[in-house]
DNA sequence: TGTCACATGTTATATCATTACGCAATTATG
DNA sequence: CATAATTGCGTAATGATATAACATGTGACA
């Protein structure tokens, strides 16, 4: 049981996670599908079902503003419910920012309205350091 | 020229904004289309083109995690580039949170990585006060 | 062995968004 | 005024993202 495999992944989950881990940046579900054709993938649902589990395990993140997915690169991300992303609109590079104080800040804002957050999305789209 | 119309809206923009302003919560582009059939709307593009302008004017926000749109209800939202949203997964209600310190916090986090944010998405999905 | 939970395979369909093309209205300007 | 440029509009087609519905396989285990 490796650090990134708190559970044993099924064949399809392993393939999908592998595709994301190999990728430079985020991939759409259909891109993953195309890359796994040779491994026997035939339908979107094979990808979406694996992604659903991987998201549940915290091994993959969904980028809402891109409708795409990335493998989690942050070692201890299991400890951060809230993860912020920077997304470079030039080169497509995605970075994770895990910041406890940001999470607290968002919690505080939610508390003002008595709102109980279940899943928080923070995505900064712009230009990364390398592309300036 | 009303408070909410810093520019003169075209007929289609007015109709789309009206549909969103009348709605209780966020609407998808296709829901807007359906509601404007009687006003002569026939194709998605009529909605998307109007939305594009309304987003530009700051009169409408896009909720990335829902692929849906809401009329801006925050009077001075033009002064806040970053707006956070709470989205109730029970009743669908959406509220805007404009908080300058949150914006500064995000700017600070971005600066660490020399990232230049252009558009920031903050969406808290969970349960609102009324639904608990 | 039976059955339960879970993963998978397949087809079809639903939902969200854009491309491409042509025309009409408006406006800037020589 | 003429006309070029810009902007908005209408329509058809297509592309991109995601799920529903139903059938089959597979391993755990009472």
PDB file of C-alpha atoms (C1' of nucleotides) in Angstrom:
ATOM      1  CA  UNK A   1       0.000   0.000   0.000  1.00  0.00           C
ATOM      2  CA  UNK A   2       1.836   3.046  -1.254  1.00  0.00           C
ATOM      3  CA  UNK A   3       1.373   6.589  -0.057  1.00  0.00           C
ATOM      4  CA  UNK A   4      -0.784   7.322  -3.034  1.00  0.00           C
ATOM      5  CA  UNK A   5      -2.746   4.127  -2.840  1.00  0.00           C
ATOM      6  CA  UNK A   6      -4.688   4.036   0.366  1.00  0.00           C
ATOM      7  CA  UNK A   7      -6.795   1.467  -1.399  1.00  0.00           C
ATOM      8  CA  UNK A   8      -5.985  -0.977  -4.127  1.00  0.00           C
ATOM      9  CA  UNK A   9      -6.931   0.507  -7.439  1.00  0.00           C
ATOM     10  CA  UNK A  10      -8.786  -1.503 -10.017  1.00  0.00           C
ATOM     11  CA  UNK A  11      -7.377  -1.968 -13.482  1.00  0.00           C
ATOM     12  CA  UNK A  12      -9.317   0.926 -14.989  1.00  0.00           C
ATOM     13  CA  UNK A  13      -8.578   3.208 -12.069  1.00  0.00           C
ATOM     14  CA  UNK A  14      -4.877   2.400 -12.399  1.00  0.00           C
ATOM     15  CA  UNK A  15      -4.918   3.151 -16.098  1.00  0.00           C
ATOM     16  CA  UNK A  16      -6.736   6.461 -15.689  1.00  0.00           C
ATOM     17  CA  UNK A  17      -4.524   7.557 -12.822  1.00  0.00           C
ATOM     18  CA  UNK A  18      -1.473   6.577 -14.847  1.00  0.00           C
ATOM     19  CA  UNK A  19      -2.618   8.640 -17.809  1.00  0.00           C
ATOM     20  CA  UNK A  20      -3.067  11.681 -15.573  1.00  0.00           C
ATOM     21  CA  UNK A  21       0.192  11.157 -13.719  1.00  0.00           C
ATOM     22  CA  UNK A  22       2.091  10.859 -16.997  1.00  0.00           C
ATOM     23  CA  UNK A  23       0.517  13.974 -18.453  1.00  0.00           C
ATOM     24  CA  UNK A  24       2.217  17.355 -18.304  1.00  0.00           C
ATOM     25  CA  UNK A  25      -0.994  19.090 -17.363  1.00  0.00           C
ATOM     26  CA  UNK A  26      -4.692  18.573 -16.951  1.00  0.00           C
ATOM     27  CA  UNK A  27      -6.552  16.217 -19.241  1.00  0.00           C
ATOM     28  CA  UNK A  28     -10.182  16.112 -20.235  1.00  0.00           C
ATOM     29  CA  UNK A  29     -12.060  12.865 -19.763  1.00  0.00           C
ATOM     30  CA  UNK A  30     -12.193  12.397 -23.509  1.00  0.00           C
ATOM     31  CA  UNK A  31      -8.472  12.945 -23.899  1.00  0.00           C
ATOM     32  CA  UNK A  32      -7.904  10.276 -21.278  1.00  0.00           C
ATOM     33  CA  UNK A  33     -10.240   8.013 -23.205  1.00  0.00           C
ATOM     34  CA  UNK A  34      -8.246   8.527 -26.396  1.00  0.00           C
ATOM     35  CA  UNK A  35      -4.975   7.792 -24.638  1.00  0.00           C
ATOM     36  CA  UNK A  36      -6.348   4.557 -23.262  1.00  0.00           C
ATOM     37  CA  UNK A  37      -7.825   3.193 -26.489  1.00  0.00           C
ATOM     38  CA  UNK A  38      -4.884   0.835 -26.825  1.00  0.00           C
ATOM     39  CA  UNK A  39      -5.557  -0.432 -23.335  1.00  0.00           C
ATOM     40  CA  UNK A  40      -9.040  -1.444 -24.312  1.00  0.00           C
ATOM     41  CA  UNK A  41     -11.012   1.649 -23.355  1.00  0.00           C
ATOM     42  CA  UNK A  42     -14.023   2.139 -25.591  1.00  0.00           C
ATOM     43  CA  UNK A  43     -16.511   4.414 -23.830  1.00  0.00           C
ATOM     44  CA  UNK A  44     -16.503   7.656 -21.793  1.00  0.00           C
ATOM     45  CA  UNK A  45     -18.126   5.912 -18.878  1.00  0.00           C
ATOM     46  CA  UNK A  46     -15.059   3.795 -18.291  1.00  0.00           C
ATOM     47  CA  UNK A  47     -13.136   7.004 -17.723  1.00  0.00           C
ATOM     48  CA  UNK A  48     -15.793   8.807 -15.709  1.00  0.00           C
ATOM     49  CA  UNK A  49     -16.323   5.869 -13.390  1.00  0.00           C
ATOM     50  CA  UNK A  50     -12.626   5.592 -12.651  1.00  0.00           C
ATOM     51  CA  UNK A  51     -12.354   9.362 -12.172  1.00  0.00           C
ATOM     52  CA  UNK A  52     -15.234   9.312  -9.712  1.00  0.00           C
ATOM     53  CA  UNK A  53     -13.364   6.884  -7.485  1.00  0.00           C
ATOM     54  CA  UNK A  54     -10.021   8.615  -7.873  1.00  0.00           C
ATOM     55  CA  UNK A  55     -11.626  11.924  -6.884  1.00  0.00           C
ATOM     56  CA  UNK A  56     -13.145  10.176  -3.882  1.00  0.00           C
ATOM     57  CA  UNK A  57      -9.709   8.836  -2.900  1.00  0.00           C
ATOM     58  CA  UNK A  58      -8.228  12.315  -3.287  1.00  0.00           C
ATOM     59  CA  UNK A  59      -5.759  11.120  -5.885  1.00  0.00           C
ATOM     60  CA  UNK A  60      -7.186  13.301  -8.608  1.00  0.00           C
ATOM     61  CA  UNK A  61      -8.602  16.809  -8.676  1.00  0.00           C
ATOM     62  CA  UNK A  62     -11.210  18.232 -10.943  1.00  0.00           C
ATOM     63  CA  UNK A  63     -10.596  21.666 -12.422  1.00  0.00           C
ATOM     64  CA  UNK A  64     -14.063  23.135 -12.695  1.00  0.00           C
ATOM     65  CA  UNK A  65     -13.093  26.028 -14.888  1.00  0.00           C
ATOM     66  CA  UNK A  66     -11.513  23.698 -17.441  1.00  0.00           C
ATOM     67  CA  UNK A  67     -13.751  20.662 -17.173  1.00  0.00           C
ATOM     68  CA  UNK A  68     -10.550  18.708 -16.809  1.00  0.00           C
ATOM     69  CA  UNK A  69      -8.681  16.583 -14.310  1.00  0.00           C
ATOM     70  CA  UNK A  70      -5.193  16.434 -12.812  1.00  0.00           C
ATOM     71  CA  UNK A  71      -3.343  13.903 -10.711  1.00  0.00           C
ATOM     72  CA  UNK A  72      -2.754  15.244  -7.230  1.00  0.00           C
ATOM     73  CA  UNK A  73       0.913  16.177  -6.874  1.00  0.00           C
ATOM     74  CA  UNK A  74       0.746  17.476  -3.361  1.00  0.00           C
ATOM     75  CA  UNK A  75       2.178  14.874  -1.010  1.00  0.00           C
ATOM     76  CA  UNK A  76      -0.029  15.584   1.974  1.00  0.00           C
ATOM     77  CA  UNK A  77      -3.094  16.782   0.118  1.00  0.00           C
ATOM     78  CA  UNK A  78      -5.214  14.319   2.043  1.00  0.00           C
ATOM     79  CA  UNK A  79      -4.911  16.728   4.938  1.00  0.00           C
ATOM     80  CA  UNK A  80      -6.209  19.669   2.948  1.00  0.00           C
ATOM     81  CA  UNK A  81      -9.820  19.670   2.010  1.00  0.00           C
ATOM     82  CA  UNK A  82      -9.372  22.947   0.251  1.00  0.00           C
ATOM     83  CA  UNK A  83      -6.802  23.159  -2.444  1.00  0.00           C
ATOM     84  CA  UNK A  84      -6.338  26.170  -4.640  1.00  0.00           C
ATOM     85  CA  UNK A  85      -5.048  25.926  -8.165  1.00  0.00           C
ATOM     86  CA  UNK A  86      -3.208  28.288 -10.406  1.00  0.00           C
ATOM     87  CA  UNK A  87      -3.875  27.622 -14.063  1.00  0.00           C
ATOM     88  CA  UNK A  88      -1.673  29.250 -16.681  1.00  0.00           C
ATOM     89  CA  UNK A  89      -3.707  30.276 -19.681  1.00  0.00           C
ATOM     90  CA  UNK A  90      -0.548  30.490 -21.783  1.00  0.00           C
ATOM     91  CA  UNK A  91       1.165  27.154 -21.206  1.00  0.00           C
ATOM     92  CA  UNK A  92      -1.600  25.233 -19.457  1.00  0.00           C
ATOM     93  CA  UNK A  93       0.505  24.469 -16.414  1.00  0.00           C
ATOM     94  CA  UNK A  94      -1.418  23.823 -13.219  1.00  0.00           C
ATOM     95  CA  UNK A  95      -0.008  24.207  -9.726  1.00  0.00           C
ATOM     96  CA  UNK A  96      -1.577  23.352  -6.419  1.00  0.00           C
ATOM     97  CA  UNK A  97      -1.523  25.759  -3.528  1.00  0.00           C
ATOM     98  CA  UNK A  98      -2.353  24.278  -0.167  1.00  0.00           C
ATOM     99  CA  UNK A  99      -2.746  27.008   2.382  1.00  0.00           C
ATOM    100  CA  UNK A 100      -4.369  26.386   5.733  1.00  0.00           C
ATOM    101  CA  UNK A 101      -4.993  30.055   6.392  1.00  0.00           C
ATOM    102  CA  UNK A 102      -6.900  30.391   3.128  1.00  0.00           C
ATOM    103  CA  UNK A 103      -9.039  27.470   4.161  1.00  0.00           C
ATOM    104  CA  UNK A 104      -9.687  29.084   7.538  1.00  0.00           C
ATOM    105  CA  UNK A 105     -10.517  32.339   5.860  1.00  0.00           C
ATOM    106  CA  UNK A 106     -13.064  30.661   3.617  1.00  0.00           C
ATOM    107  CA  UNK A 107     -14.517  28.812   6.588  1.00  0.00           C
ATOM    108  CA  UNK A 108     -14.884  32.104   8.413  1.00  0.00           C
ATOM    109  CA  UNK A 109     -16.670  33.678   5.471  1.00  0.00           C
ATOM    110  CA  UNK A 110     -18.980  30.698   5.237  1.00  0.00           C
ATOM    111  CA  UNK A 111     -19.737  30.849   8.953  1.00  0.00           C
ATOM    112  CA  UNK A 112     -20.998  34.404   8.622  1.00  0.00           C
ATOM    113  CA  UNK A 113     -23.822  33.087   6.455  1.00  0.00           C
ATOM    114  CA  UNK A 114     -24.158  29.860   8.466  1.00  0.00           C
ATOM    115  CA  UNK A 115     -23.174  28.027   5.324  1.00  0.00           C
ATOM    116  CA  UNK A 116     -21.741  24.514   5.661  1.00  0.00           C
ATOM    117  CA  UNK A 117     -19.229  23.980   2.877  1.00  0.00           C
ATOM    118  CA  UNK A 118     -18.811  20.455   1.557  1.00  0.00           C
ATOM    119  CA  UNK A 119     -16.511  21.098  -1.362  1.00  0.00           C
ATOM    120  CA  UNK A 120     -14.606  24.248  -2.101  1.00  0.00           C
ATOM    121  CA  UNK A 121     -13.273  25.320  -5.456  1.00  0.00           C
ATOM    122  CA  UNK A 122     -10.534  27.920  -5.766  1.00  0.00           C
ATOM    123  CA  UNK A 123      -9.030  28.413  -9.197  1.00  0.00           C
ATOM    124  CA  UNK A 124      -6.797  31.267 -10.249  1.00  0.00           C
ATOM    125  CA  UNK A 125      -6.524  31.617 -13.987  1.00  0.00           C
ATOM    126  CA  UNK A 126      -3.798  33.815 -15.355  1.00  0.00           C
ATOM    127  CA  UNK A 127      -0.171  33.796 -16.423  1.00  0.00           C
ATOM    128  CA  UNK A 128       2.481  31.749 -14.650  1.00  0.00           C
ATOM    129  CA  UNK A 129       5.992  32.931 -13.820  1.00  0.00           C
ATOM    130  CA  UNK A 130       7.587  31.160 -16.794  1.00  0.00           C
ATOM    131  CA  UNK A 131       5.223  32.761 -19.298  1.00  0.00           C
ATOM    132  CA  UNK A 132       5.662  36.400 -18.274  1.00  0.00           C
TER     133      UNK A 132
ATOM    134  CA  UNK B   1     -29.823  54.023 -18.452  1.00  0.00           C
ATOM    135  CA  UNK B   2     -30.626  52.148 -15.256  1.00  0.00           C
ATOM    136  CA  UNK B   3     -28.309  51.411 -12.359  1.00  0.00           C
ATOM    137  CA  UNK B   4     -27.656  48.013 -13.775  1.00  0.00           C
ATOM    138  CA  UNK B   5     -27.065  49.248 -17.271  1.00  0.00           C
ATOM    139  CA  UNK B   6     -23.791  51.105 -17.462  1.00  0.00           C
ATOM    140  CA  UNK B   7     -24.152  50.530 -21.175  1.00  0.00           C
ATOM    141  CA  UNK B   8     -27.224  50.216 -23.301  1.00  0.00           C
ATOM    142  CA  UNK B   9     -28.096  46.590 -23.642  1.00  0.00           C
ATOM    143  CA  UNK B  10     -29.272  45.178 -26.909  1.00  0.00           C
ATOM    144  CA  UNK B  11     -32.609  43.440 -27.153  1.00  0.00           C
ATOM    145  CA  UNK B  12     -31.158  39.964 -26.687  1.00  0.00           C
ATOM    146  CA  UNK B  13     -28.908  41.044 -23.851  1.00  0.00           C
ATOM    147  CA  UNK B  14     -31.889  42.619 -22.111  1.00  0.00           C
ATOM    148  CA  UNK B  15     -33.940  39.463 -22.499  1.00  0.00           C
ATOM    149  CA  UNK B  16     -31.176  37.205 -21.189  1.00  0.00           C
ATOM    150  CA  UNK B  17     -30.415  39.470 -18.273  1.00  0.00           C
ATOM    151  CA  UNK B  18     -34.116  39.669 -17.505  1.00  0.00           C
ATOM    152  CA  UNK B  19     -34.438  35.902 -17.482  1.00  0.00           C
ATOM    153  CA  UNK B  20     -31.542  35.618 -15.039  1.00  0.00           C
ATOM    154  CA  UNK B  21     -32.738  38.459 -12.839  1.00  0.00           C
ATOM    155  CA  UNK B  22     -36.209  36.926 -12.629  1.00  0.00           C
ATOM    156  CA  UNK B  23     -34.885  33.493 -11.753  1.00  0.00           C
ATOM    157  CA  UNK B  24     -34.608  32.303  -8.170  1.00  0.00           C
ATOM    158  CA  UNK B  25     -31.207  30.798  -8.785  1.00  0.00           C
ATOM    159  CA  UNK B  26     -28.653  30.053 -11.452  1.00  0.00           C
ATOM    160  CA  UNK B  27     -29.777  29.054 -14.908  1.00  0.00           C
ATOM    161  CA  UNK B  28     -28.013  27.061 -17.583  1.00  0.00           C
ATOM    162  CA  UNK B  29     -27.724  28.586 -21.014  1.00  0.00           C
ATOM    163  CA  UNK B  30     -30.212  26.088 -22.373  1.00  0.00           C
ATOM    164  CA  UNK B  31     -32.717  26.817 -19.636  1.00  0.00           C
ATOM    165  CA  UNK B  32     -32.467  30.477 -20.542  1.00  0.00           C
ATOM    166  CA  UNK B  33     -33.009  29.525 -24.168  1.00  0.00           C
ATOM    167  CA  UNK B  34     -36.155  27.602 -23.278  1.00  0.00           C
ATOM    168  CA  UNK B  35     -37.516  30.509 -21.258  1.00  0.00           C
ATOM    169  CA  UNK B  36     -36.986  32.887 -24.142  1.00  0.00           C
ATOM    170  CA  UNK B  37     -38.572  30.767 -26.870  1.00  0.00           C
ATOM    171  CA  UNK B  38     -41.658  32.931 -26.739  1.00  0.00           C
ATOM    172  CA  UNK B  39     -39.489  35.979 -27.235  1.00  0.00           C
ATOM    173  CA  UNK B  40     -38.169  34.584 -30.461  1.00  0.00           C
ATOM    174  CA  UNK B  41     -35.061  32.796 -29.276  1.00  0.00           C
ATOM    175  CA  UNK B  42     -34.287  29.796 -31.417  1.00  0.00           C
ATOM    176  CA  UNK B  43     -30.630  28.862 -30.969  1.00  0.00           C
ATOM    177  CA  UNK B  44     -28.080  28.508 -28.154  1.00  0.00           C
ATOM    178  CA  UNK B  45     -25.831  31.045 -29.767  1.00  0.00           C
ATOM    179  CA  UNK B  46     -28.317  33.803 -29.140  1.00  0.00           C
ATOM    180  CA  UNK B  47     -27.976  33.067 -25.438  1.00  0.00           C
ATOM    181  CA  UNK B  48     -24.228  32.549 -25.390  1.00  0.00           C
ATOM    182  CA  UNK B  49     -23.561  35.746 -27.290  1.00  0.00           C
ATOM    183  CA  UNK B  50     -25.654  37.768 -24.894  1.00  0.00           C
ATOM    184  CA  UNK B  51     -24.057  36.062 -21.889  1.00  0.00           C
ATOM    185  CA  UNK B  52     -20.596  36.850 -23.194  1.00  0.00           C
ATOM    186  CA  UNK B  53     -21.368  40.551 -23.193  1.00  0.00           C
ATOM    187  CA  UNK B  54     -23.177  40.493 -19.872  1.00  0.00           C
ATOM    188  CA  UNK B  55     -20.194  38.739 -18.289  1.00  0.00           C
ATOM    189  CA  UNK B  56     -17.968  41.393 -19.798  1.00  0.00           C
ATOM    190  CA  UNK B  57     -20.161  44.132 -18.311  1.00  0.00           C
ATOM    191  CA  UNK B  58     -20.031  42.409 -14.934  1.00  0.00           C
ATOM    192  CA  UNK B  59     -23.805  42.082 -14.823  1.00  0.00           C
ATOM    193  CA  UNK B  60     -23.728  38.308 -14.833  1.00  0.00           C
ATOM    194  CA  UNK B  61     -21.466  35.728 -13.230  1.00  0.00           C
ATOM    195  CA  UNK B  62     -20.613  32.298 -14.441  1.00  0.00           C
ATOM    196  CA  UNK B  63     -20.621  29.471 -11.910  1.00  0.00           C
ATOM    197  CA  UNK B  64     -17.908  27.162 -13.132  1.00  0.00           C
ATOM    198  CA  UNK B  65     -18.856  24.244 -10.941  1.00  0.00           C
ATOM    199  CA  UNK B  66     -22.415  24.290 -12.270  1.00  0.00           C
ATOM    200  CA  UNK B  67     -21.904  25.406 -15.842  1.00  0.00           C
ATOM    201  CA  UNK B  68     -24.578  27.954 -15.113  1.00  0.00           C
ATOM    202  CA  UNK B  69     -25.084  31.698 -14.828  1.00  0.00           C
ATOM    203  CA  UNK B  70     -26.521  34.138 -12.297  1.00  0.00           C
ATOM    204  CA  UNK B  71     -27.416  37.809 -12.420  1.00  0.00           C
ATOM    205  CA  UNK B  72     -25.102  39.827 -10.221  1.00  0.00           C
ATOM    206  CA  UNK B  73     -26.989  40.887  -7.104  1.00  0.00           C
ATOM    207  CA  UNK B  74     -24.165  42.696  -5.430  1.00  0.00           C
ATOM    208  CA  UNK B  75     -24.646  46.428  -5.877  1.00  0.00           C
ATOM    209  CA  UNK B  76     -21.000  47.390  -6.016  1.00  0.00           C
ATOM    210  CA  UNK B  77     -19.645  44.212  -7.506  1.00  0.00           C
ATOM    211  CA  UNK B  78     -17.931  46.216 -10.194  1.00  0.00           C
ATOM    212  CA  UNK B  79     -15.398  47.148  -7.542  1.00  0.00           C
ATOM    213  CA  UNK B  80     -14.609  43.543  -6.717  1.00  0.00           C
ATOM    214  CA  UNK B  81     -12.794  41.532  -9.299  1.00  0.00           C
ATOM    215  CA  UNK B  82     -12.948  38.498  -7.082  1.00  0.00           C
ATOM    216  CA  UNK B  83     -16.309  37.326  -5.943  1.00  0.00           C
ATOM    217  CA  UNK B  84     -16.870  34.170  -4.005  1.00  0.00           C
ATOM    218  CA  UNK B  85     -20.072  32.197  -4.200  1.00  0.00           C
ATOM    219  CA  UNK B  86     -21.865  29.880  -1.855  1.00  0.00           C
ATOM    220  CA  UNK B  87     -23.985  27.330  -3.673  1.00  0.00           C
ATOM    221  CA  UNK B  88     -26.522  25.295  -1.741  1.00  0.00           C
ATOM    222  CA  UNK B  89     -26.670  21.753  -3.036  1.00  0.00           C
ATOM    223  CA  UNK B  90     -30.049  21.260  -1.396  1.00  0.00           C
ATOM    224  CA  UNK B  91     -32.092  24.217  -2.596  1.00  0.00           C
ATOM    225  CA  UNK B  92     -29.838  25.591  -5.307  1.00  0.00           C
ATOM    226  CA  UNK B  93     -29.616  29.032  -3.770  1.00  0.00           C
ATOM    227  CA  UNK B  94     -26.542  31.029  -4.663  1.00  0.00           C
ATOM    228  CA  UNK B  95     -25.129  33.884  -2.625  1.00  0.00           C
ATOM    229  CA  UNK B  96     -22.287  36.224  -3.428  1.00  0.00           C
ATOM    230  CA  UNK B  97     -19.578  36.971  -0.918  1.00  0.00           C
ATOM    231  CA  UNK B  98     -17.462  39.997  -1.683  1.00  0.00           C
ATOM    232  CA  UNK B  99     -14.541  40.161   0.680  1.00  0.00           C
ATOM    233  CA  UNK B 100     -11.550  42.353   0.041  1.00  0.00           C
ATOM    234  CA  UNK B 101      -9.332  40.504   2.490  1.00  0.00           C
ATOM    235  CA  UNK B 102      -9.997  37.231   0.701  1.00  0.00           C
ATOM    236  CA  UNK B 103      -8.981  38.853  -2.539  1.00  0.00           C
ATOM    237  CA  UNK B 104      -5.788  40.163  -0.940  1.00  0.00           C
ATOM    238  CA  UNK B 105      -5.095  36.752   0.502  1.00  0.00           C
ATOM    239  CA  UNK B 106      -5.404  35.136  -2.899  1.00  0.00           C
ATOM    240  CA  UNK B 107      -3.223  37.833  -4.425  1.00  0.00           C
ATOM    241  CA  UNK B 108      -0.589  37.133  -1.801  1.00  0.00           C
ATOM    242  CA  UNK B 109      -0.667  33.422  -2.505  1.00  0.00           C
ATOM    243  CA  UNK B 110      -0.354  34.094  -6.216  1.00  0.00           C
ATOM    244  CA  UNK B 111       2.568  36.449  -5.660  1.00  0.00           C
ATOM    245  CA  UNK B 112       4.545  33.704  -3.943  1.00  0.00           C
ATOM    246  CA  UNK B 113       4.591  31.820  -7.232  1.00  0.00           C
ATOM    247  CA  UNK B 114       4.896  35.001  -9.315  1.00  0.00           C
ATOM    248  CA  UNK B 115       1.556  34.119 -10.800  1.00  0.00           C
ATOM    249  CA  UNK B 116      -0.506  36.887 -12.400  1.00  0.00           C
ATOM    250  CA  UNK B 117      -4.166  36.102 -11.882  1.00  0.00           C
ATOM    251  CA  UNK B 118      -6.595  37.292 -14.528  1.00  0.00           C
ATOM    252  CA  UNK B 119      -9.779  35.671 -13.322  1.00  0.00           C
ATOM    253  CA  UNK B 120     -10.388  34.027  -9.995  1.00  0.00           C
ATOM    254  CA  UNK B 121     -13.026  31.450  -9.206  1.00  0.00           C
ATOM    255  CA  UNK B 122     -14.106  30.761  -5.641  1.00  0.00           C
ATOM    256  CA  UNK B 123     -17.120  28.546  -5.180  1.00  0.00           C
ATOM    257  CA  UNK B 124     -18.226  26.957  -1.922  1.00  0.00           C
ATOM    258  CA  UNK B 125     -20.657  24.117  -2.430  1.00  0.00           C
ATOM    259  CA  UNK B 126     -22.541  22.882   0.572  1.00  0.00           C
ATOM    260  CA  UNK B 127     -25.682  23.444   2.603  1.00  0.00           C
ATOM    261  CA  UNK B 128     -27.123  26.887   3.245  1.00  0.00           C
ATOM    262  CA  UNK B 129     -28.532  28.116   6.539  1.00  0.00           C
ATOM    263  CA  UNK B 130     -32.154  27.541   5.520  1.00  0.00           C
ATOM    264  CA  UNK B 131     -31.535  23.929   4.569  1.00  0.00           C
ATOM    265  CA  UNK B 132     -29.835  22.750   7.750  1.00  0.00           C
TER     266      UNK B 132
ATOM    267  C1'  DT C   1     -23.955 -22.858  -3.962  1.00  0.00           C
ATOM    268  C1'  DG C   2     -26.204 -18.725  -3.600  1.00  0.00           C
ATOM    269  C1'  DT C   3     -26.066 -14.002  -3.036  1.00  0.00           C
ATOM    270  C1'  DC C   4     -24.104  -9.653  -2.261  1.00  0.00           C
ATOM    271  C1'  DA C   5     -21.189  -5.859  -3.509  1.00  0.00           C
ATOM    272  C1'  DC C   6     -18.613  -3.917  -6.792  1.00  0.00           C
ATOM    273  C1'  DA C   7     -16.370  -3.306 -11.144  1.00  0.00           C
ATOM    274  C1'  DT C   8     -16.978  -3.537 -15.972  1.00  0.00           C
ATOM    275  C1'  DG C   9     -18.841  -3.290 -20.950  1.00  0.00           C
ATOM    276  C1'  DT C  10     -21.967  -1.346 -24.312  1.00  0.00           C
ATOM    277  C1'  DT C  11     -25.379   1.560 -26.413  1.00  0.00           C
ATOM    278  C1'  DA C  12     -27.819   5.421 -26.381  1.00  0.00           C
ATOM    279  C1'  DT C  13     -28.840   9.872 -24.920  1.00  0.00           C
ATOM    280  C1'  DA C  14     -28.559  14.225 -22.384  1.00  0.00           C
ATOM    281  C1'  DT C  15     -26.248  18.499 -21.635  1.00  0.00           C
ATOM    282  C1'  DC C  16     -23.069  22.268 -22.568  1.00  0.00           C
ATOM    283  C1'  DA C  17     -20.614  25.180 -26.040  1.00  0.00           C
ATOM    284  C1'  DT C  18     -18.605  26.698 -30.501  1.00  0.00           C
ATOM    285  C1'  DT C  19     -17.731  27.024 -35.652  1.00  0.00           C
ATOM    286  C1'  DA C  20     -19.079  28.721 -39.931  1.00  0.00           C
ATOM    287  C1'  DC C  21     -21.684  31.451 -42.845  1.00  0.00           C
ATOM    288  C1'  DG C  22     -24.604  35.164 -44.306  1.00  0.00           C
ATOM    289  C1'  DC C  23     -27.293  39.252 -43.529  1.00  0.00           C
ATOM    290  C1'  DA C  24     -28.819  43.634 -41.172  1.00  0.00           C
ATOM    291  C1'  DA C  25     -28.105  47.734 -38.413  1.00  0.00           C
ATOM    292  C1'  DT C  26     -25.099  51.201 -36.794  1.00  0.00           C
ATOM    293  C1'  DT C  27     -21.306  54.159 -36.785  1.00  0.00           C
ATOM    294  C1'  DA C  28     -16.872  56.362 -38.205  1.00  0.00           C
ATOM    295  C1'  DT C  29     -14.877  58.780 -41.628  1.00  0.00           C
ATOM    296  C1'  DG C  30     -13.023  60.320 -46.302  1.00  0.00           C
TER     297       DG C  30
ATOM    298  C1'  DC D   1     -23.155  61.230 -49.284  1.00  0.00           C
ATOM    299  C1'  DA D   2     -20.681  56.938 -49.922  1.00  0.00           C
ATOM    300  C1'  DT D   3     -18.647  53.348 -48.098  1.00  0.00           C
ATOM    301  C1'  DA D   4     -15.865  50.763 -45.051  1.00  0.00           C
ATOM    302  C1'  DA D   5     -15.669  48.972 -40.407  1.00  0.00           C
ATOM    303  C1'  DT D   6     -17.851  47.269 -36.530  1.00  0.00           C
ATOM    304  C1'  DT D   7     -21.222  45.048 -34.143  1.00  0.00           C
ATOM    305  C1'  DG D   8     -25.275  42.373 -33.512  1.00  0.00           C
ATOM    306  C1'  DC D   9     -28.331  38.916 -35.201  1.00  0.00           C
ATOM    307  C1'  DG D  10     -30.291  34.301 -37.345  1.00  0.00           C
ATOM    308  C1'  DT D  11     -29.579  29.617 -38.612  1.00  0.00           C
ATOM    309  C1'  DA D  12     -27.544  25.119 -39.247  1.00  0.00           C
ATOM    310  C1'  DA D  13     -24.256  22.112 -38.104  1.00  0.00           C
ATOM    311  C1'  DT D  14     -20.974  20.259 -35.197  1.00  0.00           C
ATOM    312  C1'  DG D  15     -17.989  19.594 -31.265  1.00  0.00           C
ATOM    313  C1'  DA D  16     -17.219  18.682 -26.351  1.00  0.00           C
ATOM    314  C1'  DT D  17     -18.629  17.113 -21.872  1.00  0.00           C
ATOM    315  C1'  DA D  18     -21.350  13.953 -18.994  1.00  0.00           C
ATOM    316  C1'  DT D  19     -24.909  10.537 -17.618  1.00  0.00           C
ATOM    317  C1'  DA D  20     -28.779   6.915 -17.959  1.00  0.00           C
ATOM    318  C1'  DA D  21     -30.056   2.343 -18.557  1.00  0.00           C
ATOM    319  C1'  DC D  22     -29.187  -2.284 -18.804  1.00  0.00           C
ATOM    320  C1'  DA D  23     -26.380  -6.440 -19.098  1.00  0.00           C
ATOM    321  C1'  DT D  24     -22.342  -9.168 -17.675  1.00  0.00           C
ATOM    322  C1'  DG D  25     -18.281 -10.495 -14.936  1.00  0.00           C
ATOM    323  C1'  DT D  26     -15.880 -11.418 -10.646  1.00  0.00           C
ATOM    324  C1'  DG D  27     -14.489 -12.099  -5.953  1.00  0.00           C
ATOM    325  C1'  DA D  28     -15.834 -12.510  -0.909  1.00  0.00           C
ATOM    326  C1'  DC D  29     -18.000 -15.273   2.059  1.00  0.00           C
ATOM    327  C1'  DA D  30     -21.993 -17.177   4.813  1.00  0.00           C
TER     328       DA D  30
END
